[in-house]
Short mmCIF file of C-alpha atoms and ligand atoms in Angstrom, two decimals:
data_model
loop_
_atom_site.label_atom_id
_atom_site.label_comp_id
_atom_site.label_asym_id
_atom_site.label_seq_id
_atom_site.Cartn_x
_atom_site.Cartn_y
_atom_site.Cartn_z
CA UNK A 1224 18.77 8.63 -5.89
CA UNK A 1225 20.08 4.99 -5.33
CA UNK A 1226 22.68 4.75 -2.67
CA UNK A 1227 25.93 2.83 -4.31
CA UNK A 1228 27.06 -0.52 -2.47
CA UNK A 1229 30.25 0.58 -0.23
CA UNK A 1230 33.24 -1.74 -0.68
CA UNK A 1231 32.62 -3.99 2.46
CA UNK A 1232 28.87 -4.81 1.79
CA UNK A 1233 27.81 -7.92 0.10
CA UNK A 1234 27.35 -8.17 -3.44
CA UNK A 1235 23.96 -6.59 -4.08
CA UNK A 1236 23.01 -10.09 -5.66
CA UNK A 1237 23.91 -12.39 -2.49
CA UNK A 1238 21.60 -9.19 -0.56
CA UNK A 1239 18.90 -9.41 -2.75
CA UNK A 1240 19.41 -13.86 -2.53
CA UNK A 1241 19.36 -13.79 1.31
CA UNK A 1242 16.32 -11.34 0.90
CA UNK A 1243 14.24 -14.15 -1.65
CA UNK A 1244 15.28 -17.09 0.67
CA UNK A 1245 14.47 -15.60 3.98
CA UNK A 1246 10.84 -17.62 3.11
CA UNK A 1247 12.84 -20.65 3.44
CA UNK A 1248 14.07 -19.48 6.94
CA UNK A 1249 10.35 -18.55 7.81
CA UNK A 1250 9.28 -22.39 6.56
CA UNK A 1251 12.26 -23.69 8.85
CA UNK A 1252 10.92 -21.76 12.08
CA UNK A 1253 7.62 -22.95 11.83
CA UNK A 1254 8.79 -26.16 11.89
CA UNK A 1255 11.05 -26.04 14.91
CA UNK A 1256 8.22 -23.91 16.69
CA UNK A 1257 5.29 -27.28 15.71
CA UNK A 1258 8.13 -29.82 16.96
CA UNK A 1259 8.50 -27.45 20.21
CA UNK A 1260 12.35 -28.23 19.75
CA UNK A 1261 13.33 -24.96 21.47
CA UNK A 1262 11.53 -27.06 24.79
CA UNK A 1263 13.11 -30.21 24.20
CA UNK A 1264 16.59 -28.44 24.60
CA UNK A 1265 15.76 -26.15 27.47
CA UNK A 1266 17.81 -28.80 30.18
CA UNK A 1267 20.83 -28.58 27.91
CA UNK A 1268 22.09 -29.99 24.06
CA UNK A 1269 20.48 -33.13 22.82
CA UNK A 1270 21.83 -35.08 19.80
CA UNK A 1271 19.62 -35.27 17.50
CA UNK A 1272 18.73 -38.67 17.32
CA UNK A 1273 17.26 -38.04 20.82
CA UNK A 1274 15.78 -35.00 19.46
CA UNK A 1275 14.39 -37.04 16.61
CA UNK A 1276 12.90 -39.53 19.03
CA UNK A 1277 11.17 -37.42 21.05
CA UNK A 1278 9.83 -35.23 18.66
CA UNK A 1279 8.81 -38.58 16.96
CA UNK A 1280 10.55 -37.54 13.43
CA UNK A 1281 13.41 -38.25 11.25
CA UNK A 1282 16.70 -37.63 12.62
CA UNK A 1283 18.28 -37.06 8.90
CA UNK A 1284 16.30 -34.50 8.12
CA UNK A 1285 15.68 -33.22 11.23
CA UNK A 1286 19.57 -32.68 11.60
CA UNK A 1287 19.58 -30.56 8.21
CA UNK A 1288 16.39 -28.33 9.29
CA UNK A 1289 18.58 -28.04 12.76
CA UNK A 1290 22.03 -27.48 10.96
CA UNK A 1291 20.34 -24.60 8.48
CA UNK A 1292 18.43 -22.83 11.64
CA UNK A 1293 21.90 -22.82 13.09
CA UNK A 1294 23.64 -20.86 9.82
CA UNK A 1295 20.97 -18.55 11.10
CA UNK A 1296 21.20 -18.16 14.63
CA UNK A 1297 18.73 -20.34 15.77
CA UNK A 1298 20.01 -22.80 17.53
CA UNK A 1299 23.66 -24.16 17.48
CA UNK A 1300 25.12 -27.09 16.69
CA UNK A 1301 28.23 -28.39 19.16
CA UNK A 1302 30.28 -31.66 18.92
CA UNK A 1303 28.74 -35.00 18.17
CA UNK A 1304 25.75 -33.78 15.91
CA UNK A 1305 24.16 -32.01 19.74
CA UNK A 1306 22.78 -29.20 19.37
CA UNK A 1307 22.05 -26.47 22.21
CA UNK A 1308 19.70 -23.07 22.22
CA UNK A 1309 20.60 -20.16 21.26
CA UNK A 1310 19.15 -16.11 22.72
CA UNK A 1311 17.13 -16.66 19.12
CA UNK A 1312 15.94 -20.31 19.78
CA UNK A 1313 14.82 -19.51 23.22
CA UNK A 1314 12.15 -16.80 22.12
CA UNK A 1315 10.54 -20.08 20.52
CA UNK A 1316 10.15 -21.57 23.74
CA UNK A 1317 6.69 -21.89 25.79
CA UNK A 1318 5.57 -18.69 27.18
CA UNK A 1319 8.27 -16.53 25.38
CA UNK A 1320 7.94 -13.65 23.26
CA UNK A 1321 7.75 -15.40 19.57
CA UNK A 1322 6.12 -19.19 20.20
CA UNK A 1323 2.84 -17.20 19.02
CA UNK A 1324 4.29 -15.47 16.22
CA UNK A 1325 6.13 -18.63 14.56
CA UNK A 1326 2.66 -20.67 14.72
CA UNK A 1327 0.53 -18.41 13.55
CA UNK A 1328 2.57 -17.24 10.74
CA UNK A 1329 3.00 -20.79 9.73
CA UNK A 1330 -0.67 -21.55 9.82
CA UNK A 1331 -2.03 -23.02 6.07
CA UNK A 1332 -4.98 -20.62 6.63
CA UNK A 1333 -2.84 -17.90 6.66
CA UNK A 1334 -0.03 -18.91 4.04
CA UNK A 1335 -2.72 -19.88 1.73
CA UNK A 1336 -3.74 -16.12 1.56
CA UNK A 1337 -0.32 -14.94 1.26
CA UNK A 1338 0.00 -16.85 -1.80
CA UNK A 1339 -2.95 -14.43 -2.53
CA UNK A 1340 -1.05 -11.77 -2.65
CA UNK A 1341 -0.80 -10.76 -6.27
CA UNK A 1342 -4.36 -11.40 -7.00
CA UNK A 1343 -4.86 -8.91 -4.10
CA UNK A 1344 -2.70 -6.63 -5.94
CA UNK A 1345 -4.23 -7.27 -9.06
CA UNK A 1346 -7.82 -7.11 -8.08
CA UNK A 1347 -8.09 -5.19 -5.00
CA UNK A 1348 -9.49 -8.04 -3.31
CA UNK A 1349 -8.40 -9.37 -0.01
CA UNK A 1350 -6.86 -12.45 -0.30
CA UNK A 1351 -7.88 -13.82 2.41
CA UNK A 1352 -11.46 -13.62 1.99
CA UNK A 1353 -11.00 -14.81 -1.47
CA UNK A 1354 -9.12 -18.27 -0.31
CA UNK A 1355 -11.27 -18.86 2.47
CA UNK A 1356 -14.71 -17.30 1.61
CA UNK A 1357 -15.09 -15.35 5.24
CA UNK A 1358 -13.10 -12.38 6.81
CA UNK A 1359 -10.57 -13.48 9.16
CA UNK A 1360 -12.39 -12.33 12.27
CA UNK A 1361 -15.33 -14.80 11.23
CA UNK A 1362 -12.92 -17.97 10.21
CA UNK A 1363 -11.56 -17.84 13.55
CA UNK A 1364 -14.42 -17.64 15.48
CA UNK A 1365 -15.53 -20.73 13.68
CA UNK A 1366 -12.02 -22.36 14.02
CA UNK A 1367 -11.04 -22.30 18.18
CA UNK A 1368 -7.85 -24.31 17.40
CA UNK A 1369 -6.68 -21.19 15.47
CA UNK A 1370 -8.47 -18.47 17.08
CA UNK A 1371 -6.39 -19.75 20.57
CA UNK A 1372 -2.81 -19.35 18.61
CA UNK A 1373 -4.10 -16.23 17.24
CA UNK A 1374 -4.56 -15.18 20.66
CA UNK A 1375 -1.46 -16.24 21.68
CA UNK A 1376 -0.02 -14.20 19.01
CA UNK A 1377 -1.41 -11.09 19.99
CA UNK A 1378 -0.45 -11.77 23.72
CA UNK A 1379 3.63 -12.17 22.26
CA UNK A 1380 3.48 -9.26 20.00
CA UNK A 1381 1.71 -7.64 22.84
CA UNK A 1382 4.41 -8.41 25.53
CA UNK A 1383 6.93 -6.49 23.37
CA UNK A 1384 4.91 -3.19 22.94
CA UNK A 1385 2.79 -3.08 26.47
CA UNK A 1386 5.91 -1.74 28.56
CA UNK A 1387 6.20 1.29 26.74
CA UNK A 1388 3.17 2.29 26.11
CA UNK A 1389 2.06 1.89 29.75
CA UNK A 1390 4.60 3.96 30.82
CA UNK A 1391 4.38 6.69 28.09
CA UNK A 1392 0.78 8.11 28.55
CA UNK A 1393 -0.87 9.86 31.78
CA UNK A 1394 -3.74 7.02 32.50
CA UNK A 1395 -3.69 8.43 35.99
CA UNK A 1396 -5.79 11.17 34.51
CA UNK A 1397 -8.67 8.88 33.65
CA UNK A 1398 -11.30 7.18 35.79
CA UNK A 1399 -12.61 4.35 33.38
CA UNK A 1400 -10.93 3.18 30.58
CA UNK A 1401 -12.56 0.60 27.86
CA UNK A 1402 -10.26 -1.52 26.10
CA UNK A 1403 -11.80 -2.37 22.85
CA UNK A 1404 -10.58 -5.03 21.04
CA UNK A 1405 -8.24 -5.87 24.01
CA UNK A 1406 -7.89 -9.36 23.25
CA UNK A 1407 -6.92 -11.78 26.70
CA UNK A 1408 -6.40 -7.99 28.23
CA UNK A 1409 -2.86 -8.11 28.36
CA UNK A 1410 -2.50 -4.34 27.91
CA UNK A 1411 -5.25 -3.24 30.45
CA UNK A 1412 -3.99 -5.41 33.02
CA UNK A 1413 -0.67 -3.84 32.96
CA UNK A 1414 -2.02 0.02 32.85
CA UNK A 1415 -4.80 -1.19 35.59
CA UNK A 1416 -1.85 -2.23 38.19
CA UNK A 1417 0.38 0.58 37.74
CA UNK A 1418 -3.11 2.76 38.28
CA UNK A 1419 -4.82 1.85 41.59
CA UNK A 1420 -7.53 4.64 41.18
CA UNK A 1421 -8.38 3.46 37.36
CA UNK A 1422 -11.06 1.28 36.45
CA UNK A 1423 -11.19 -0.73 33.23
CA UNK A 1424 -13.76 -2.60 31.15
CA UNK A 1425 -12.34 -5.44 28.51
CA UNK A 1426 -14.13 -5.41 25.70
CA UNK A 1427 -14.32 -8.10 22.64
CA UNK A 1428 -15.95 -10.54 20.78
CA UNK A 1429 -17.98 -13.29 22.70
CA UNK A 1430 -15.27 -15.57 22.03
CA UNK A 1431 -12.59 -13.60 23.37
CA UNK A 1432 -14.41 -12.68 26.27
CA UNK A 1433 -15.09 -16.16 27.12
CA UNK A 1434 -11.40 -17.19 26.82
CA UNK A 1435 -10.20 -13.99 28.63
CA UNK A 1436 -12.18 -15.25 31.24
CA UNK A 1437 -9.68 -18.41 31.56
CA UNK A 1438 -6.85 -16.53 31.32
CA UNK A 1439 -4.12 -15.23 34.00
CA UNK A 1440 -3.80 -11.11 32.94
CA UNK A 1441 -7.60 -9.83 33.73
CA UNK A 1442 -8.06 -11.56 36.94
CA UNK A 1443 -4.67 -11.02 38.81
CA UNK A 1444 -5.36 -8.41 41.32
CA UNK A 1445 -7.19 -6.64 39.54
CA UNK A 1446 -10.49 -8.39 39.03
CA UNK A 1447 -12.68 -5.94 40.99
CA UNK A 1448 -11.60 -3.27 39.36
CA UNK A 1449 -12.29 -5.15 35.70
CA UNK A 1450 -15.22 -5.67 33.74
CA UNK A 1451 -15.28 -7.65 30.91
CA UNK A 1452 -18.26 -7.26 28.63
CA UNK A 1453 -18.68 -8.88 25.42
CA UNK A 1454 -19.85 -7.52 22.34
CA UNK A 1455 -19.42 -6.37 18.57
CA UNK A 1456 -17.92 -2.23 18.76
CA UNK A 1457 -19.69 -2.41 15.10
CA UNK A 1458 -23.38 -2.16 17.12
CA UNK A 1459 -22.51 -0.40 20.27
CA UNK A 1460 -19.92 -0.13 22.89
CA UNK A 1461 -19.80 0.46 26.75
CA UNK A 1462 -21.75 3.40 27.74
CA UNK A 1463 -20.39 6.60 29.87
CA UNK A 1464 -16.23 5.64 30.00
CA UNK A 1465 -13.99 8.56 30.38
CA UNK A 1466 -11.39 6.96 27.47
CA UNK A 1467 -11.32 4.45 24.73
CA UNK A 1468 -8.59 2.64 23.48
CA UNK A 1469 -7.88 0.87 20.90
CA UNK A 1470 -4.74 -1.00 20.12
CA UNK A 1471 -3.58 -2.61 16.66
CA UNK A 1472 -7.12 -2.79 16.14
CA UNK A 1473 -8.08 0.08 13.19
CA UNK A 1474 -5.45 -1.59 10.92
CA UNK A 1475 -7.91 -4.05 10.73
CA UNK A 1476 -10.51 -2.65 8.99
CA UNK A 1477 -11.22 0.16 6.22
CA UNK A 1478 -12.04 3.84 6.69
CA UNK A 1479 -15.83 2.59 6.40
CA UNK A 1480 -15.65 0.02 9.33
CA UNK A 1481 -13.34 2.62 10.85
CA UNK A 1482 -15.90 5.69 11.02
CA UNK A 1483 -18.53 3.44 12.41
CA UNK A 1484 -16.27 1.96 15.68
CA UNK A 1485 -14.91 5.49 15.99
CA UNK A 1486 -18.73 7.07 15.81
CA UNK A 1487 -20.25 4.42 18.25
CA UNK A 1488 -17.40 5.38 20.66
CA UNK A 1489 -18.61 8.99 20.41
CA UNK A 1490 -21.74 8.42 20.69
CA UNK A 1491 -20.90 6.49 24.12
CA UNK A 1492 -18.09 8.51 25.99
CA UNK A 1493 -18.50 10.71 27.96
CA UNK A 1494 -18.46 14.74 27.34
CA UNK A 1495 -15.07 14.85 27.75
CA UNK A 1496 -14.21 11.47 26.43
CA UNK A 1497 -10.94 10.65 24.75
CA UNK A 1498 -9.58 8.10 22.05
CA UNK A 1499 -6.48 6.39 22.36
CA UNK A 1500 -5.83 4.74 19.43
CA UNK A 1501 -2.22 2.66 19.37
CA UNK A 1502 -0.84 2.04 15.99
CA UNK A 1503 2.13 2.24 14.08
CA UNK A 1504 2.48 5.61 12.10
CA UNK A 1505 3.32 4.76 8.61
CA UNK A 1506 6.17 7.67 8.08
CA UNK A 1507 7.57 8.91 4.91
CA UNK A 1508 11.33 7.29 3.69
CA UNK A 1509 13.18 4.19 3.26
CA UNK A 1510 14.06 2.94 6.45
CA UNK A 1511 13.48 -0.38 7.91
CA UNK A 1512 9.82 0.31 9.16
CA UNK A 1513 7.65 -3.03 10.77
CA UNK A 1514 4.86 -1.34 10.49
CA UNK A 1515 5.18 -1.10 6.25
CA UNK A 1516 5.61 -4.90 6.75
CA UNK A 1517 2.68 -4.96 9.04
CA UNK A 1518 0.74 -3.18 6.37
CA UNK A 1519 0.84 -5.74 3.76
CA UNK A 1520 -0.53 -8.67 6.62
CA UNK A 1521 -3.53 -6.27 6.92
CA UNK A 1522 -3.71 -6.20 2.78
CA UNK A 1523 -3.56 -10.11 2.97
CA UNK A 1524 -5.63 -11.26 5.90
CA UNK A 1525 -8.22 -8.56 6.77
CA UNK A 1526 -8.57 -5.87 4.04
CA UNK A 1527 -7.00 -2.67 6.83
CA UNK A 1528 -4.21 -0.79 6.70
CA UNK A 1529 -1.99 0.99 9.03
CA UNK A 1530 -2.04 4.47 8.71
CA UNK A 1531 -0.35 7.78 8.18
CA UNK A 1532 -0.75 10.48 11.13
CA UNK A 1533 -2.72 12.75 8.57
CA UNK A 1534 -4.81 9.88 7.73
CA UNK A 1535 -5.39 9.19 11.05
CA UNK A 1536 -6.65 13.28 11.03
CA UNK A 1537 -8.90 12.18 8.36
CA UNK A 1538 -10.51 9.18 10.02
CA UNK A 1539 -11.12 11.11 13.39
CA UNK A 1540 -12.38 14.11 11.27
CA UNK A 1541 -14.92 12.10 9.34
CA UNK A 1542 -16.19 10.78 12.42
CA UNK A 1543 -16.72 13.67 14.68
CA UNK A 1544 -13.27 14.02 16.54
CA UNK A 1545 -10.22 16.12 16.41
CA UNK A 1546 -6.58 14.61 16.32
CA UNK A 1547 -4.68 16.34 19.48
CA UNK A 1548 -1.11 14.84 19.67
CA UNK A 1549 0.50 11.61 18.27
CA UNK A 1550 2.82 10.58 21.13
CA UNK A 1551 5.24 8.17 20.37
CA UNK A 1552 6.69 5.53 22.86
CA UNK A 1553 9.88 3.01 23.19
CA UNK A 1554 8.20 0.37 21.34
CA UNK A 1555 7.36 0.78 17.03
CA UNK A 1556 3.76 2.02 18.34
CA UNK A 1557 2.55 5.39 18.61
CA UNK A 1558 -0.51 6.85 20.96
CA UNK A 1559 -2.90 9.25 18.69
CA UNK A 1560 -5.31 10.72 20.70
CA UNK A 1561 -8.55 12.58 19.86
CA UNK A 1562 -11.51 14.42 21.28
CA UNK A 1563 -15.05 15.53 20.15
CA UNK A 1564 -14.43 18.09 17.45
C1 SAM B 1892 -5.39 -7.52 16.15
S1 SAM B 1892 -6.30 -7.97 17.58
C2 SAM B 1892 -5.69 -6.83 18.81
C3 SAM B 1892 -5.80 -7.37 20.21
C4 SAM B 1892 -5.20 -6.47 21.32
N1 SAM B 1892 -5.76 -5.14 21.29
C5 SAM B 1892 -3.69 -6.41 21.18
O1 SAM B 1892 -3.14 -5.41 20.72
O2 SAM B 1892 -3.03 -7.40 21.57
C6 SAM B 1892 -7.88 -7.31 17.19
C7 SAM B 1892 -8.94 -7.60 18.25
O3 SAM B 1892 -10.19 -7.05 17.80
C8 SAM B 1892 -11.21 -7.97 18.18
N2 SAM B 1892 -12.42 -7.75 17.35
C9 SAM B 1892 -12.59 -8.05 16.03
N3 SAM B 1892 -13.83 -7.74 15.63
C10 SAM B 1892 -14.46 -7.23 16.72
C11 SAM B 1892 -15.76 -6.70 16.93
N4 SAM B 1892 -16.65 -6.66 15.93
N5 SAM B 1892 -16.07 -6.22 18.16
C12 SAM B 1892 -15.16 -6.28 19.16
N6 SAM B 1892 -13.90 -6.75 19.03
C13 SAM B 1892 -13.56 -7.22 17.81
C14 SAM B 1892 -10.57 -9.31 17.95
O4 SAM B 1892 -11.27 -10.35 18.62
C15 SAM B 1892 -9.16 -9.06 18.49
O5 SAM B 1892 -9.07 -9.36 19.86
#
C-alpha cells in the first residue's frame, strides 16, 4: 500500500527532484574532494579568489560550485564571498572518513560503468567489464594510481564499520585468525591490539600485500604477531588457522567464485575452523538500507551481490559449512558465522 504524503512533507515532485539531482551534488563533491578545498580551509575561511588561486582555478565558477555545496551543507559561505568548513566539509579532508569515498566514486573508470547500468539491466552483463574489457580486480592491479584511492576507500569505509565489529564478536576465543581480502589490514590491526594472545595473518593480492607493507595499521605494535602472505584465495589460502574472515569481500563475486573461496578455506582450517564472513544482510522492506545501495555498485563494478541471511545458508551449504548465528553489530554490517557441516 503507498503511504500518502502528510501535510508538512514536500511536494512528492520537489522529493522525487532533489532525489534526480542528488547526481549533481555527487559531481560537485568530487570536485571539491580533486581541488582538496576542504584542506585549503582547515586554518580558517578563505575568499575565494584565494581559494581560486591556490587551487589554481577559476574563482567564478569556483564560487558557484562553493555556493551550491553550501545549499547542501558542505561548506558555508560567510561575509565577503569567504567561505569556512562545515562537520560535512571536514569528512573531505586528508585522513578523514570520506576523502576516499568522494575520489573513488568520482573516478571516470568507475562513472563510465555506471552509465552501464541499464545495459547491465538489460543484458545481465556487468557493466564494468563491458566498458573496460577486464574485471575490476584486474584493471586496478594494472592501474596503481587507482588501485591506491581504491585502497584508500576501503580504509574510510573501513574506519566507520571496524569499531563495532571489533567489539561485537569473542576473537579472544581464537588463536590465529586469517584476514582474507583484508586490504591495508585496517580491521586485523584493530582486533589484533585489543587481543594480545591472537595471532593474525593478512592475506591479499600481491599488490595489496606489497602496499600493506608501506602502510601504518599492520606494523604498529603488532608486527610480530602479523603475517602477511600474499596470494589469490581462488588457488589456496593459509594452511591450519583456527578462523577466517572475510569482510565486504563475497559481495564481490558470484555464488560460483563464492563456493570456491569458501571450499579452499575448508579445505585449509583447521578441524574446528570457523568463517566469519562480514556483510550487510539484505533484509526484507522499504527502509533506507546502504547495503540495497551497496548492491547495485557490486551489479556495476564487479558482477557480486550482497546477500540475504538465507542466501548466505545457501552459499555455506553448497560449500560444505553450516550457518550458526548472524550477529549483528553497531555499524550496517553483520557477522555470519559458519562451521564444517
Ligand atoms: C572490497 S575489498 C575489501 C577490503 C577489506 N576487507 C575491507 O573491508 O576494507 C576486497 C579485497 O579483496 C581483495 N581480493 C580481490 N581478489 C582477490 C584474490 N583473488 N585473492 C585475494 N584477495 C583478493 C582485494 O584486493 C581487496 O583488498
Amino acid at each position: 500500500m503507498m503511504t500518502k504524503p502528510r501535510a508538512k512533507d514536500p511536494p512528492t515532485p520537489a522529493v522525487m527532484f532533489s532525489l534526480i539531482t542528488g547526481r549533481f551534488v555527487s559531481h560537485l563533491i568530487d570536485v571539491a574532494a580533486r581541488l582538496e578545498l576542504a584542506d585549503l580551509l582547515k586554518d580558517g575561511p578563505r575568499t575565494v579568489e584565494d581559494l581560486a588561486m591556490a587551487a589554481e582555478v577559476q574563482a567564478p565558477a569556483l564560487y558557484r560550485v562553493l555556493r551550491a555545496l553550501a545549499s547542501v551543507g558542505i561548506f558555508a559561505e560567510t561575509k565577503g564571498k569567504r567561505f569556512k568548513l562545515t562537520p560535512l566539509a571536514a569528512t573531505l579532508q586528508k585522513g578523514a572518513s570520506m576523502r576516499g569515498v568522494a575520489l573513488f566514486c568520482g573516478l571516470p573508470s568507475l562513472s563510465d560503468a555506471w552509465a552501464q547500468l541499464l545495459h547491465g539491466v538489460q543484458t545481465g552483463e556487468t557493466p564494468f567489464l563491458k566498458v573496460h574489457g577486464m574485471s575490476h580486480f584486474e584493471y586496478l592491479e594494472k592501474h596503481p594510481e587507482e588501485a591506491s584511492i581504491f585502497n584508500e576507500t576501503m580504509t574510510n569505509v573501513s574506519s566507520t564499520e571496524i569499531p563495532a565489529i571489533a567489539a561485537t564478536y569473542k576473537f579472544s576465543r581464537i588463536r590465529t585468525l586469517v584476514d582474507l581480502g583484508g586490504g591495508h589490514g585496517s580491521l586485523l590491526a584493530t582486533i589484533l591490539q585489543a587481543n594480545p594472545k591472537l595471532k593474525g595473518v593478512l592475506f591479499d593480492q600481491p599488490s595489496v600485500i606489497a602496499s600493506a607493507k608501506q602502510d601504518r595499521h599492520v606494523t604498529k605494535g603488532i608486527a610480530e604477531r602479523c603475517t602477511l602472505e600474499a596470494g589469490s584465495f581462488f588457488e589456496a589460502v593459509t594452511k591450519g588457522a583456527d578462523a577466517y574472515m572475510m569482510k565486504s569481500v563475497l559481495h564481490d563475486w558470484d555464488e560460483e567464485q563464492c563456493t570456491k573461496i569458501l571450499a579452499n578455506c575448508r579445505a585449509a582450517m583447521s578441524e574446528n575452523g570457523k568463517i566469519l564472513v562480514i556483510e550487510s544482510i539484505i533484509v526484507p522492506g522499504n527502509k533506507p538500507d546502504r547495503g540495497k545501495l551497496r548492491d547495485i555498485q557490486m551489479l556495476v563494478t564487479t558482477g557480486g551481490r550482497e546477500r540475504t541471511k538465507e542466501e548466505f545458508a545457501t552459499l555455506f551449504r553448497r560449500s560444505g559449512f553450516k550457518l550458526t548465528r548472524v550477529v549483528p553489530t553497531k555499524c550496517p554490517l553483520s557477522i555470519v558465522e559458519g562451521i564444517r557441516a
